[in-house]
Structures are given as structure tokens and as C-alpha cells.
XYZ file of C-alpha atoms in Angstrom:
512
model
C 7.403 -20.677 15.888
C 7.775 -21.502 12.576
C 11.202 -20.807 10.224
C 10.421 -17.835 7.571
C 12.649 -17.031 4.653
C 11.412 -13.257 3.337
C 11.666 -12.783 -0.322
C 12.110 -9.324 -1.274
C 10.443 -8.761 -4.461
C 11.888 -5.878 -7.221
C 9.674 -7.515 -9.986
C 11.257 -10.100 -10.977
C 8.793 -12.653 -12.695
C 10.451 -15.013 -11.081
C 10.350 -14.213 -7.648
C 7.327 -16.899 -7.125
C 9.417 -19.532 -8.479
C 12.376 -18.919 -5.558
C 9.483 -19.031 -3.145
C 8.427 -22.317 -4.757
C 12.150 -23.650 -4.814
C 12.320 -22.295 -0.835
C 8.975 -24.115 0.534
C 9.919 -27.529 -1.567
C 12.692 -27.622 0.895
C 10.627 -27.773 3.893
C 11.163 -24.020 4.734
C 8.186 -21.693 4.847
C 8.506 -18.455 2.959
C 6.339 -15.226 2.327
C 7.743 -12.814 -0.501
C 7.573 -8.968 0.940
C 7.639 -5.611 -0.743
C 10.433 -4.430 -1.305
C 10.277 -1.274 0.608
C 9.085 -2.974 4.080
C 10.815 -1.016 7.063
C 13.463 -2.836 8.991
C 10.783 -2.585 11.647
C 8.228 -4.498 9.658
C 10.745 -7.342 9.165
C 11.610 -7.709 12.360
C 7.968 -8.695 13.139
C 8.178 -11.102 10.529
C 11.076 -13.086 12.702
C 12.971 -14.291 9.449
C 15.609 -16.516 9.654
C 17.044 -15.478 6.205
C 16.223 -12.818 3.413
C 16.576 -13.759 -0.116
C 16.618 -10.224 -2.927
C 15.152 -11.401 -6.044
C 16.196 -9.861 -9.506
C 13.881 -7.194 -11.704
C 13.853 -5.690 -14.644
C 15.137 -2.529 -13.109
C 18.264 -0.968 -13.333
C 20.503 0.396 -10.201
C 21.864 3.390 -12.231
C 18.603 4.438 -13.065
C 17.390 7.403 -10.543
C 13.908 5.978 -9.406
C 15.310 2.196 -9.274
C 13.275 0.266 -6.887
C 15.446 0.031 -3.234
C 15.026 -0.827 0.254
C 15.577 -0.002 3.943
C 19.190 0.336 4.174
C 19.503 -0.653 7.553
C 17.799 -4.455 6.854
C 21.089 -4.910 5.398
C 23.013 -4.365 8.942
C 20.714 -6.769 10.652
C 22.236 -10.212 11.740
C 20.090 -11.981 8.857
C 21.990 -14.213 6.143
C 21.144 -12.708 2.566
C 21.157 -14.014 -1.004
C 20.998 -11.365 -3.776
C 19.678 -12.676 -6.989
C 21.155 -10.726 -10.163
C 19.288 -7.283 -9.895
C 19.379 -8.088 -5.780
C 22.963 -8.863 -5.547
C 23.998 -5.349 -7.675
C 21.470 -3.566 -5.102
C 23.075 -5.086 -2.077
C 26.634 -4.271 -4.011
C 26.126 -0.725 -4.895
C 24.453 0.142 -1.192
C 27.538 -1.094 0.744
C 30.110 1.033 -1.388
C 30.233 -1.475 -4.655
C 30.438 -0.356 -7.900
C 27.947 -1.282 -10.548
C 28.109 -0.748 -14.196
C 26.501 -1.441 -17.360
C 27.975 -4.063 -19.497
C 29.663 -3.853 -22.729
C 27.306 -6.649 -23.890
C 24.584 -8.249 -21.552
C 24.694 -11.905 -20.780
C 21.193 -13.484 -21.582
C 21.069 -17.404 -21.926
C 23.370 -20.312 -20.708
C 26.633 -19.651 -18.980
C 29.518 -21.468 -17.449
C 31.248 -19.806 -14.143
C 34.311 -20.830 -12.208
C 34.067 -21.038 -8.161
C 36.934 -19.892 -6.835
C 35.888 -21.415 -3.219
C 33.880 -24.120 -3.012
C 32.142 -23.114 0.136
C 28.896 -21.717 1.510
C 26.273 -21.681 -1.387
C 29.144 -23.190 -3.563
C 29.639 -26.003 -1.216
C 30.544 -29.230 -2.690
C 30.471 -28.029 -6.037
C 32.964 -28.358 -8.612
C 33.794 -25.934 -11.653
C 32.888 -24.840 -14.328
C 29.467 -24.631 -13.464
C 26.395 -24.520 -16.082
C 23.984 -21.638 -15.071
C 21.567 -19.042 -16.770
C 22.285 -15.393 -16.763
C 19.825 -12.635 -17.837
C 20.865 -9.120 -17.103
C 22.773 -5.788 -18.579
C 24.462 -4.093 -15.557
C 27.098 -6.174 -13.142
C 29.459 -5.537 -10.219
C 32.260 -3.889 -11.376
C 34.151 -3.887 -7.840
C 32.562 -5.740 -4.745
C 31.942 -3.349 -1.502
C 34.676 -3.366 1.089
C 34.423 -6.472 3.076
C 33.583 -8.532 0.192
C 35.481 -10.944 -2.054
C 34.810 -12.607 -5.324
C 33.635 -15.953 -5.672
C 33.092 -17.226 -8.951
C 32.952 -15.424 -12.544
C 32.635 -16.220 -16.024
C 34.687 -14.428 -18.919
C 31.857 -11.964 -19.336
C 31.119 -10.787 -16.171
C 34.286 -11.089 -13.609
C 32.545 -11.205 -10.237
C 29.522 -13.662 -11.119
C 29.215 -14.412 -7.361
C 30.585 -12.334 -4.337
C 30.445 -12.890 -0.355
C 31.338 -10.715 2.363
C 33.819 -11.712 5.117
C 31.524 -13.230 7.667
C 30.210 -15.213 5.203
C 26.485 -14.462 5.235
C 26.042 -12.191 2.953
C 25.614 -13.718 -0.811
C 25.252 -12.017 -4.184
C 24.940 -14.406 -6.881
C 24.704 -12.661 -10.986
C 22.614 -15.803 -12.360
C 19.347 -17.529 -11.714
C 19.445 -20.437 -9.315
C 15.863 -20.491 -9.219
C 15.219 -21.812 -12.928
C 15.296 -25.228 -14.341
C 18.432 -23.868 -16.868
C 21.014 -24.047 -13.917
C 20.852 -27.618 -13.449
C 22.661 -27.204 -9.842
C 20.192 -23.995 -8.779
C 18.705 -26.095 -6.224
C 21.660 -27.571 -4.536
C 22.866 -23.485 -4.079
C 19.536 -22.242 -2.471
C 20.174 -25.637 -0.555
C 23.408 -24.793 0.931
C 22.416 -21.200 1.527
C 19.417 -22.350 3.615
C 21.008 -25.110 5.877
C 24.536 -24.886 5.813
C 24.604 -20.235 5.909
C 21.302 -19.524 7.261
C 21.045 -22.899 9.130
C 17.431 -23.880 8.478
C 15.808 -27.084 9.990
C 13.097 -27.604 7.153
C 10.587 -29.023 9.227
C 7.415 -27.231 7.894
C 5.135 -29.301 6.343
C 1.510 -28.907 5.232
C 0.192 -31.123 7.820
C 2.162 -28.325 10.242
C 0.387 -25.427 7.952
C -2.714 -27.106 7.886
C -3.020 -26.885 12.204
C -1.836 -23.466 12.324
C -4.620 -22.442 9.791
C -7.291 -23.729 12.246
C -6.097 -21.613 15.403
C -5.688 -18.791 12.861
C -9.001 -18.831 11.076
C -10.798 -19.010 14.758
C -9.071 -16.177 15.963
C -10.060 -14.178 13.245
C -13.563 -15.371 12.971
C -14.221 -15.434 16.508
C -18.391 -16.093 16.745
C -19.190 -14.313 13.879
C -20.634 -16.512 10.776
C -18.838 -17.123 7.437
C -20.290 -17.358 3.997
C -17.949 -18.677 1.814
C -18.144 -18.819 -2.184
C -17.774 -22.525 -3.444
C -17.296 -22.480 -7.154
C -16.570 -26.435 -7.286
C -13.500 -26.280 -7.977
C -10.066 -27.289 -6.190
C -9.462 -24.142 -4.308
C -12.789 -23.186 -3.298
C -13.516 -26.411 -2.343
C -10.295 -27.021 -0.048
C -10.909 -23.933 1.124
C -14.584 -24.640 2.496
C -13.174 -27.867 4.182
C -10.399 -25.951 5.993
C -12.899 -23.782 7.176
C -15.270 -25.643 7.969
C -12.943 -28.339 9.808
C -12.192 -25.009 12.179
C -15.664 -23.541 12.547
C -17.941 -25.455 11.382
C -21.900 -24.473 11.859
C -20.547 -20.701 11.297
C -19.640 -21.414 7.783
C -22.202 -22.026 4.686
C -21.040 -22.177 1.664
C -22.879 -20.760 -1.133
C -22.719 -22.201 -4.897
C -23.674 -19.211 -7.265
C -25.136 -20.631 -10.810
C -23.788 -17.811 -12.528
C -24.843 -19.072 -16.298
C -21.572 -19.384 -17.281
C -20.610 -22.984 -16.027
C -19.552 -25.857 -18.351
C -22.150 -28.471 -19.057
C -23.249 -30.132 -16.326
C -21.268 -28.406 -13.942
C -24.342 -27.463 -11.301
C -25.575 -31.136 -11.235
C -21.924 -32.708 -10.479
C -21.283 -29.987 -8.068
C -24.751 -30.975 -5.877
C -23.719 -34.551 -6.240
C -19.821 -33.937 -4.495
C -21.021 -31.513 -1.447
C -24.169 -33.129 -0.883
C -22.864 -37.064 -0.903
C -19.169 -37.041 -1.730
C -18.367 -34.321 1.132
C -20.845 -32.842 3.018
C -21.388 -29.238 3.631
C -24.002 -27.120 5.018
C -24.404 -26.317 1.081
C -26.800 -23.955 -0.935
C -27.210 -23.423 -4.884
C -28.303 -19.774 -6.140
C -29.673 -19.533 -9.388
C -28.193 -16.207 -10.772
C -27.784 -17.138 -14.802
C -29.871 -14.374 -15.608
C -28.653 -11.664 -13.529
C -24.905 -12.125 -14.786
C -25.895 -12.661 -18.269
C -27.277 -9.755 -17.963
C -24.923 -7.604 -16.392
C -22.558 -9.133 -19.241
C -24.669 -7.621 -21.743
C -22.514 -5.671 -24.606
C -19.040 -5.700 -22.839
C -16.384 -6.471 -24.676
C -13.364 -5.690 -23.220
C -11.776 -8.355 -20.681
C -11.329 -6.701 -17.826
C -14.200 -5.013 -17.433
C -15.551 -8.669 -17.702
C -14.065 -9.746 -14.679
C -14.932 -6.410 -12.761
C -18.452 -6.770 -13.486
C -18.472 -10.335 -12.137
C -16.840 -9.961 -8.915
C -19.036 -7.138 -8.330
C -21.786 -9.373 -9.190
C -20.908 -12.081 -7.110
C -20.598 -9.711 -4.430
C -24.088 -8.898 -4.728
C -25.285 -12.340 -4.692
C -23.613 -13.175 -1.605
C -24.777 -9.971 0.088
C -28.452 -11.359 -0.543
C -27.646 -14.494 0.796
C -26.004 -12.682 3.886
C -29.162 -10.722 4.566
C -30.820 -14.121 5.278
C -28.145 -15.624 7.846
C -26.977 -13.691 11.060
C -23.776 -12.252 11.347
C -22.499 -12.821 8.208
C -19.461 -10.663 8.387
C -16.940 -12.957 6.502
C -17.016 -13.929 2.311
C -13.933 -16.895 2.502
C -12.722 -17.427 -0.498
C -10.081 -20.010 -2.406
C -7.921 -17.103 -3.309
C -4.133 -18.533 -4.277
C -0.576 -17.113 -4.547
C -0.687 -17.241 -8.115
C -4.031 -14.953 -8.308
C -2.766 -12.509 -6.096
C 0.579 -12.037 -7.947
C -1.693 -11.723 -11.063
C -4.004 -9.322 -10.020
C -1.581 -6.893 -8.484
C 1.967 -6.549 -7.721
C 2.490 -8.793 -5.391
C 2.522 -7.071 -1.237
C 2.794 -3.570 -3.415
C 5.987 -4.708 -4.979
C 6.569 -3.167 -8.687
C 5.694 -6.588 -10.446
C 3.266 -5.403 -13.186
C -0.362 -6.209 -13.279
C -1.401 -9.058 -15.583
C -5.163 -9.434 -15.056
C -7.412 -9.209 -12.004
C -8.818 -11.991 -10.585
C -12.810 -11.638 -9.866
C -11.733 -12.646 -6.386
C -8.746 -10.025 -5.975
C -8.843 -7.399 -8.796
C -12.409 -8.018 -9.283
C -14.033 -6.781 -6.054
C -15.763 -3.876 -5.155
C -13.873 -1.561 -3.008
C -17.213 -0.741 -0.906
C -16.914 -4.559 0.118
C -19.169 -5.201 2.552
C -17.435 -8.428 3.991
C -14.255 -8.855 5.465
C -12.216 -11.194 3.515
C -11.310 -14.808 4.486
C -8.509 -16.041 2.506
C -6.894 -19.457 4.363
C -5.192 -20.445 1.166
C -3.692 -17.014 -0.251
C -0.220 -17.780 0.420
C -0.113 -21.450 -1.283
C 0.532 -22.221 -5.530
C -2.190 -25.050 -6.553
C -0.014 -28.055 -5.713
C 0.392 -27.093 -2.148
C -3.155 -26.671 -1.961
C -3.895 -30.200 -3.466
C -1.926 -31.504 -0.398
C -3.688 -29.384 1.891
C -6.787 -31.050 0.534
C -5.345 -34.996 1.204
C -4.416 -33.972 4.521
C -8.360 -32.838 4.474
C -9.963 -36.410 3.308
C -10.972 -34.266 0.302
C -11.528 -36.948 -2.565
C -8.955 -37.611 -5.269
C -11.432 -37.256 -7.945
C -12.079 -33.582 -6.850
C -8.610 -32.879 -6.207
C -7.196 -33.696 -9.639
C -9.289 -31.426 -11.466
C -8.542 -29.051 -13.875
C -8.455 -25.395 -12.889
C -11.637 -23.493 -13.796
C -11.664 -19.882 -14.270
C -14.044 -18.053 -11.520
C -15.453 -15.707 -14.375
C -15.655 -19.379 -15.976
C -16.581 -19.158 -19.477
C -17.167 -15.644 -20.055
C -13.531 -15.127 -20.100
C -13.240 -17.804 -23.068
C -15.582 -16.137 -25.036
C -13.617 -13.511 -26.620
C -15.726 -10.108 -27.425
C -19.567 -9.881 -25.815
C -21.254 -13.018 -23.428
C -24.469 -14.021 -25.254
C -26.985 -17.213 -24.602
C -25.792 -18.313 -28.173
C -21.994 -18.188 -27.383
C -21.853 -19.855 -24.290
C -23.697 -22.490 -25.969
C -21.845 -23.262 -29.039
C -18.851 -22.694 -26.301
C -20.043 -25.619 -23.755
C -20.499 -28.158 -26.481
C -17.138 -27.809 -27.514
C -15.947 -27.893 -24.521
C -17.449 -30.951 -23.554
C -15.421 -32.608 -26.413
C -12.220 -31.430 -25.817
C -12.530 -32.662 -22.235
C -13.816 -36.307 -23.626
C -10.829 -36.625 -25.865
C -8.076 -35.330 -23.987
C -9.278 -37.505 -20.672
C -8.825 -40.341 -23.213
C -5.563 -39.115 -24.136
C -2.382 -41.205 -22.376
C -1.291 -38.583 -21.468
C -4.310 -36.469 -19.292
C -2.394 -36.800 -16.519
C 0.594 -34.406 -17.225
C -2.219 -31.964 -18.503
C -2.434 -28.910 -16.344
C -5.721 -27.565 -18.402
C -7.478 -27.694 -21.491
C -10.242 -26.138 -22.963
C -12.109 -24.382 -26.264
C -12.139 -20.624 -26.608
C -14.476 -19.388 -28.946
C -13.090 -16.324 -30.869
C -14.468 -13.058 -32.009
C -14.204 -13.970 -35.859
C -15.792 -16.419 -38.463
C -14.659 -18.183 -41.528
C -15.795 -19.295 -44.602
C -16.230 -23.385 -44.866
C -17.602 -25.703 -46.944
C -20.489 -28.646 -45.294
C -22.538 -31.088 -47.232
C -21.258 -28.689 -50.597
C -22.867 -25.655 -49.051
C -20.536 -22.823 -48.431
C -20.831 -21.428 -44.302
C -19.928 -18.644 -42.922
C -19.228 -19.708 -39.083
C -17.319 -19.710 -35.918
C -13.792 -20.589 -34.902
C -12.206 -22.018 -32.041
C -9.247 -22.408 -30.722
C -8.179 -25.201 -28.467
C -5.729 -24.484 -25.029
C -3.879 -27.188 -23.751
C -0.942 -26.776 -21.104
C 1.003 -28.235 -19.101
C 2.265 -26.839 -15.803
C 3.259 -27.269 -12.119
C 1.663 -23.976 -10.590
C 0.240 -21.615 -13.465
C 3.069 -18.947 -13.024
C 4.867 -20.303 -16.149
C 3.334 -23.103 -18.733
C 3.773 -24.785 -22.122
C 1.733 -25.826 -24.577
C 0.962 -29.665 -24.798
C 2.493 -31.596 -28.054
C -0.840 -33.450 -28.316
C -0.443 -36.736 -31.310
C -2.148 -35.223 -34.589
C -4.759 -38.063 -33.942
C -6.103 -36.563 -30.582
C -6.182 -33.472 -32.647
C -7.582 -34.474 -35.506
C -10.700 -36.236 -33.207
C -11.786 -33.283 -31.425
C -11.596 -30.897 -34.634
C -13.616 -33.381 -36.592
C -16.226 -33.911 -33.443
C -16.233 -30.194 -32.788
C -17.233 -29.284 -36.778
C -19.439 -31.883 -36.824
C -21.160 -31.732 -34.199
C -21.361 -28.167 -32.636
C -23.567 -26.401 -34.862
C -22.344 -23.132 -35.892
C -18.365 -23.987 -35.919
C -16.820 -24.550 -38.990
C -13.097 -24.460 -38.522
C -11.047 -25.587 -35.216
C -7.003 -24.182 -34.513
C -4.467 -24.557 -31.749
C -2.830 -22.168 -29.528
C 1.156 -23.228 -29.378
C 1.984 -20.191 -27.606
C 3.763 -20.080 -23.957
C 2.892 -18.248 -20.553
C 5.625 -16.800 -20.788
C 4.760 -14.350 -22.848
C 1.172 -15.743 -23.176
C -1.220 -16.119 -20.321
C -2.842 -19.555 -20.177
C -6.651 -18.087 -20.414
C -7.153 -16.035 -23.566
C -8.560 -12.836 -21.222
């Protein structure tokens, strides 16, 4: 049985990234709602519970809570900034709101170096963000660190597992955040770190047996990284009961169908089909406009498709899928928790809620670079594993405003020369994505002394470790300079190229 650390999540938009932080350690982790029962935990087995922080406050009247009890259980707990006043003001703290909040860098003294503080030496650099703090720590409780600002920056109770910490261990601004999740999770809750993805990987198989029993799979390859690791775990457990279906859905990048016959029928072989669809999405794309109702209409779309495709294999009652952490948490707040909704995902959000599959998700609980590993341990090629992510409503969501045959058009051949340039570039290889978005808007130019009236597009590059959080790329003005001049001149109908410099957050990496 393996180790599992539950992260209670209040909606904090960082609660992925102390899941992240957790599993790089070698212990698994699955973040919870917040409002699971103490029942529902105990099913879970967890050796630990970590609360994360929200945007909430405790003295409002609605704040989001939890079972009361969970925090009698035997369990070692860390409370992160909003989870540490929670746990505070439930066992008899007091928590008020702050003269002025603390937002930024910070330096707090330890008064014992113990438990999570545990070979550490003061003052210690860490990053606060929040309004309310412990005013008075609940009976059984003693301070453990502060800062002038905020007197009890870190409390513990007297058995000594039971944490509340005011700041963020979890981001890269508290350059000693790791070494304090460390020490909670070997040397208070007494973890063993010995999961691995080669461990994940074998409990998949028995997993996605026993849920697929002898029934048949179809499973939605879009040719990209998750899809396809997601088809080889499968298939690796069930084999002949799984076919995986490649939907031409018109809105592919150049040359995307013929590479993607080329890897699954040579590279790695799968019982593999390709459904021309182009012009029933087009189609259905047909005057829409607004973003969301773009990615609604394709899930439902795909849906369709595969339900065809069904109808000609028997007992089709599973659509697998290479849905990921990051989607889910996107889509909807995460396990029901009060994160807020950023976009749906055609492959979460998207679908129909008369689905007529049951779902097959091996990879929903991994971020991108676990599931790159997964895919080594798989014999999956590099080449395939080292692309860049690609949208599953693929370039209808780059085309901002209504899908046409002339958009994605202009659209691929830009593309293609942004992904020429920047593979060129040095530095590809601490790229996370790039790509063109064509825009809603044209400008005025001037070619061969003739005025035009034409297109703009803007240019995405990020970088990134697992798409929660990303930066824009500080690309040399030459690279940029190249694909401008090669997109102008030679995608007809653009006249003007710009750059998007903007983070995620408050950005999201795809423009819709």
C-alpha cells in the first residue's frame, strides 16, 4: 500500500504546486475537497494532511471549512497561510485581520529549530501573501517563528504534529520551502518516499483491468504526449480491447495527420484508425464566436465521432482519454473544491453530460512531466515525448472570433514558421510552447507601395515546468525579427506580426 499525503484544497492557486513539491519527493499525493467527511479520509489511508491557503477569509460567515473531527485524527498536519488560521481559529485560536497585510518577501525568526524548522538557522527569507493572522495560538499550541509584522508566523501544538505555517513554502520565493515540506514529511509525518513512476506505472495496469474487465476500449489519440502515453498504458494492460481512434477534425497544424500515421503505424504500433471529420467540425464551428462555447461544441463533437466509431466495434463501453491534473484543475474546481473555473477542457468541461461512455482516465492525476516519465518507462520514443503541448480544440482556440476555411489557413502557415524558427533557436529546449494566434482585427500596412488592409498575429512563446504557472520567453530580437519578416512575407493576408509578454499568472498560456 502505497504512502498518500491529502491536500486539502480552499482555492488556493497554488495548491497544485504543493502537490508538485510533495510527489518530487518520492511521496504520492491526491489534493481533496475541502469538505470530505472524516469518513471519506479515512478510506483514503493518508499518512499526512497538508491545508493549503485561499483567497478566503476565516471571519467571513460562509468561509470555506472542513470536518472538524479530521483534525482529532492521529494524522500529522501542515496548515498553509489561510490553512494554518483555519486549523487556529477551530481549536480555540484567535484570528484577526491585520493592520496592514504582508504581500511579498519576508524574513522570520525560528524560535526552535525543530520539526519543519529542523536544521535551519534564522532569519529566514520566505514569501507571505495574506490579510488576516493568528492573533493567539489555540490552547496546546506554542509559537514558533514570527516576523515583526505578524508575531506568530509559524505555530505547533504540543505533540508536535500539528503545523501552521503563515508563508508559502511551496513557491520558488522561499528559497528553503522545500527543505520545510521536507522535514514535515520524513522527520513529523515519517514518510519513506519510495513511490516512483515505475511503481505508478504497475499499479495503473491492475487498475485499468479491473475497471475494464472484458469490455472493449476506444480511446481518442490526438498525437500528442498525453493521448499518446495514454494509449500505450492502456494498451500495455489490455491490449486487443483497446483501438484508438485519430479524429481529423480540420483543425490540425500542417501536416499533422500524415506525421501522426507515420508514429502509430511504424514508430509505435497500435491497432490505429484515422476519421476524416474536417467537415463536420468546421461546420459545427460555423458563426461561434465566443470561446467557450468553442470548446463545448467540440467535445460534443468528438463525442459523436467516437460514438460512430463505437457502433462498429462490440462492447465499446469505455472513451480513454489523456486527461491531466492540470486540465482538470482548469476545467473545474478541482474534487469540488472552491478553486474558480478557468476554461473547460473539451475532454473535461467539454463533454456532454448524456455521455454515452464511461470515462477512462489512467493519467488524470499526473502534471505533463510526470507523464513524460510515464512514457520512458513505456519505450515511447523521445521524439514524441518532447513535443510541444497541442490544444485538443487545436487551432480553433487560436483563432480568436469565428473558425473559417480561410483562417485556419492563413493560421497554419504561420504556424509552420514560428515552429521552424524557434526549433532553430538555442534555446528550443527550455521552450514549453509556442505558437501564432491569429486575432480578430486587421491593420493598415504598406507592401510593394500598395497600402493593405490585413491580418495580425500575435506570437506565444512560454516557458514552463507543468502549465499551472508560465512566463513568457525573452526570445533575441533576431529570432523575432525572422519569423515576423517570414510570416509578412510569406503568409498571404498578414501584414503586421506582435508578441504576447504577458504571464499565466494572470494570463492563460492559450489565448481562449
Amino acid at each position: 500500500m502505497k504512502e498518500l499525503v491529502a491536500v486539502f484544497d480552499f482555492g488556493s492557486q497554488y495548491s497544485q504546486l504543493i502537490a508538485r513539491r510533495i510527489r518530487e519527493m518520492g511521496v504520492y499525493c491526491e489534493i481533496v475537497r475541502h469538505t470530505i467527511s472524516e469518513d471519506e479520509l479515512l478510506q483514503l489511508d493518508p499518512i499526512a494532511i497538508v491545508l493549503s491557503g485561499g483567497p478566503a477569509s476565516v471571519l467571513e460567515p460562509d468561509h470555506p471549512s472542513m470536518d472538524r473531527e479530521i483534525l482529532s485524527l492521529d494524522i500529522p498536519i501542515l496548515g498553509i497561510c489561510y490553512g494554518m488560521q483555519l486549523m487556529a481559529q477551530m481549536q480555540g485560536g484567535v484570528v484577526k485581520k491585520g493592520r496592514s497585510g504582508e504581500y511579498g518577501p519576508a524574513s522570520i525568526e525560528i524560535t526552535r529549530s525543530a520539526g519543519i524548522f529542523q536544521d535551519m538557522e534564522s532569519p529566514l527569507h520566505v514569501w507571505m501573501s495574506h490579510g488576516d493572522h493568528v492573533t493567539d495560538v489555540p490552547e496546546g499550541f506554542q509559537v514558533l517563528a514570527s516576523t515583526r509584522d505578524c508575531p506568530i508566523a509559524s505555530m505547533v501544538d504540543d505533540g508536535g504534529k500539528r503545523y501552521g505555517i503563515q508563508f508559502h513554502p511551496e513557491v520558488v520565493h522561499t528559497p528553503k520551502g522545500v527543505e520545510i515540506i521536507r522535514n514535515f514529511l520524513f522527520h513529523v509525518a515519517g514518510c519513506t518516499g519510495d513511490w516512483t513512476m515505475g511503481r505508478f506505472a504497475e499499479e495503473s495496469v491492475k487498475r485499468i483491468r479491473d475497471t475494464v474487465g472484458e469490455a472493449n476500449v476506444i480511446c481518442g489519440l490526438s498525437g500528442g504526449v498525453d493521448s499518446a502515453v495514454a494509449a500505450a498504458r492502456i494498451n500495455s494492460a489490455i491490449g486487443s480491447q483497446m483501438k484508438a481512434i485519430f479524429v481529423d477534425n480540420g483543425l490540425l497544424r500542417k501536416g499533422e495527420v500524415d506525421d501522426i500515421r507515420t508514429l502509430f503505424t511504424e514508430d509505435y504500433k497500435l491497432d490505429f484508425r484515422i476519421v476524416d471529420a474536417r467537415a463536420r467540425f468546421v461546420d459545427a464551428l460555423r458563426g461561434v464566436t465566443d470561446p467557450e462555447t468553442k470548446r463545448k461544441i467540440i467535445g460534443e463533437t468528438f463525442i459523436d465521432v467516437f460514438s460512430d466509431e463505437a457502433a462498429n466495434m462490440e462492447s465499446a463501453r469505455f472513451l480513454a482519454q489523456g486527461t491531466l491534473y492540470p486540465d482538470v484543475v482548469e476545467s473545474q474546481s478541482a474534487h469540488g473544491g472552491p478553486s474558480s473555473t478557468i476554461k473547460s477542457h473539451h475532454n473535461v468541461g467539454g463533454l456532454p453530460e448524456d455521455l454515452n461512455f464511461e470515462l477512462l482516465e489512467p493519467l488524470r492525476e499526473l502534471f505533463k512531466d510526470e507523464v513524460r516519465v510515464l512514457g520512458r518507462e513505456l519505450g515511447l520514443p523521445e521524439s514524441l515525448l518532447m513535443r510541444q503541448p497541442f490544444p485538443g480544440p487545436g487551432l480553433a482556440v487560436r483563432i480568436i472570433g469565428e473558425v473559417t476555411e480561410e483562417s485556419l489557413a492563413v493560421l497554419r502557415d504561420a504556424d509552420v514558421i514560428v515552429q521552424e524558427e524557434v526549433m532553430a533557436y538555442e534555446g528550443y529546449g527550455d521552450i514549453w510552447q509556442s505558437f501564432a494566434v491569429l486575432l480578430p482585427v486587421k491593420s493598415v500596412g504598406v507592401m510593394g507601395d500598395e497600402r493593405t488592409y490585413a491580418n495580425v498575429v500575435a506570437l506565444r512563446i512560454v516557458a514552463s515546468l507543468d502549465a499551472m504557472t508560465a512566463d513568457w520567453v525573452k526570445l533575441p530580437y533576431e529570432v523575432l525579427g525572422n519569423i515576423s519578416s517570414r510570416i509578412i512575407n510569406e503568409v498571404r493576408g498578414v501584414n503586421r506580426v506582435v508578441y504576447d509578454i504577458s504571464s499565466k499568472p494572470p494570463s492563460t498560456i492559450e489565448w481562449e
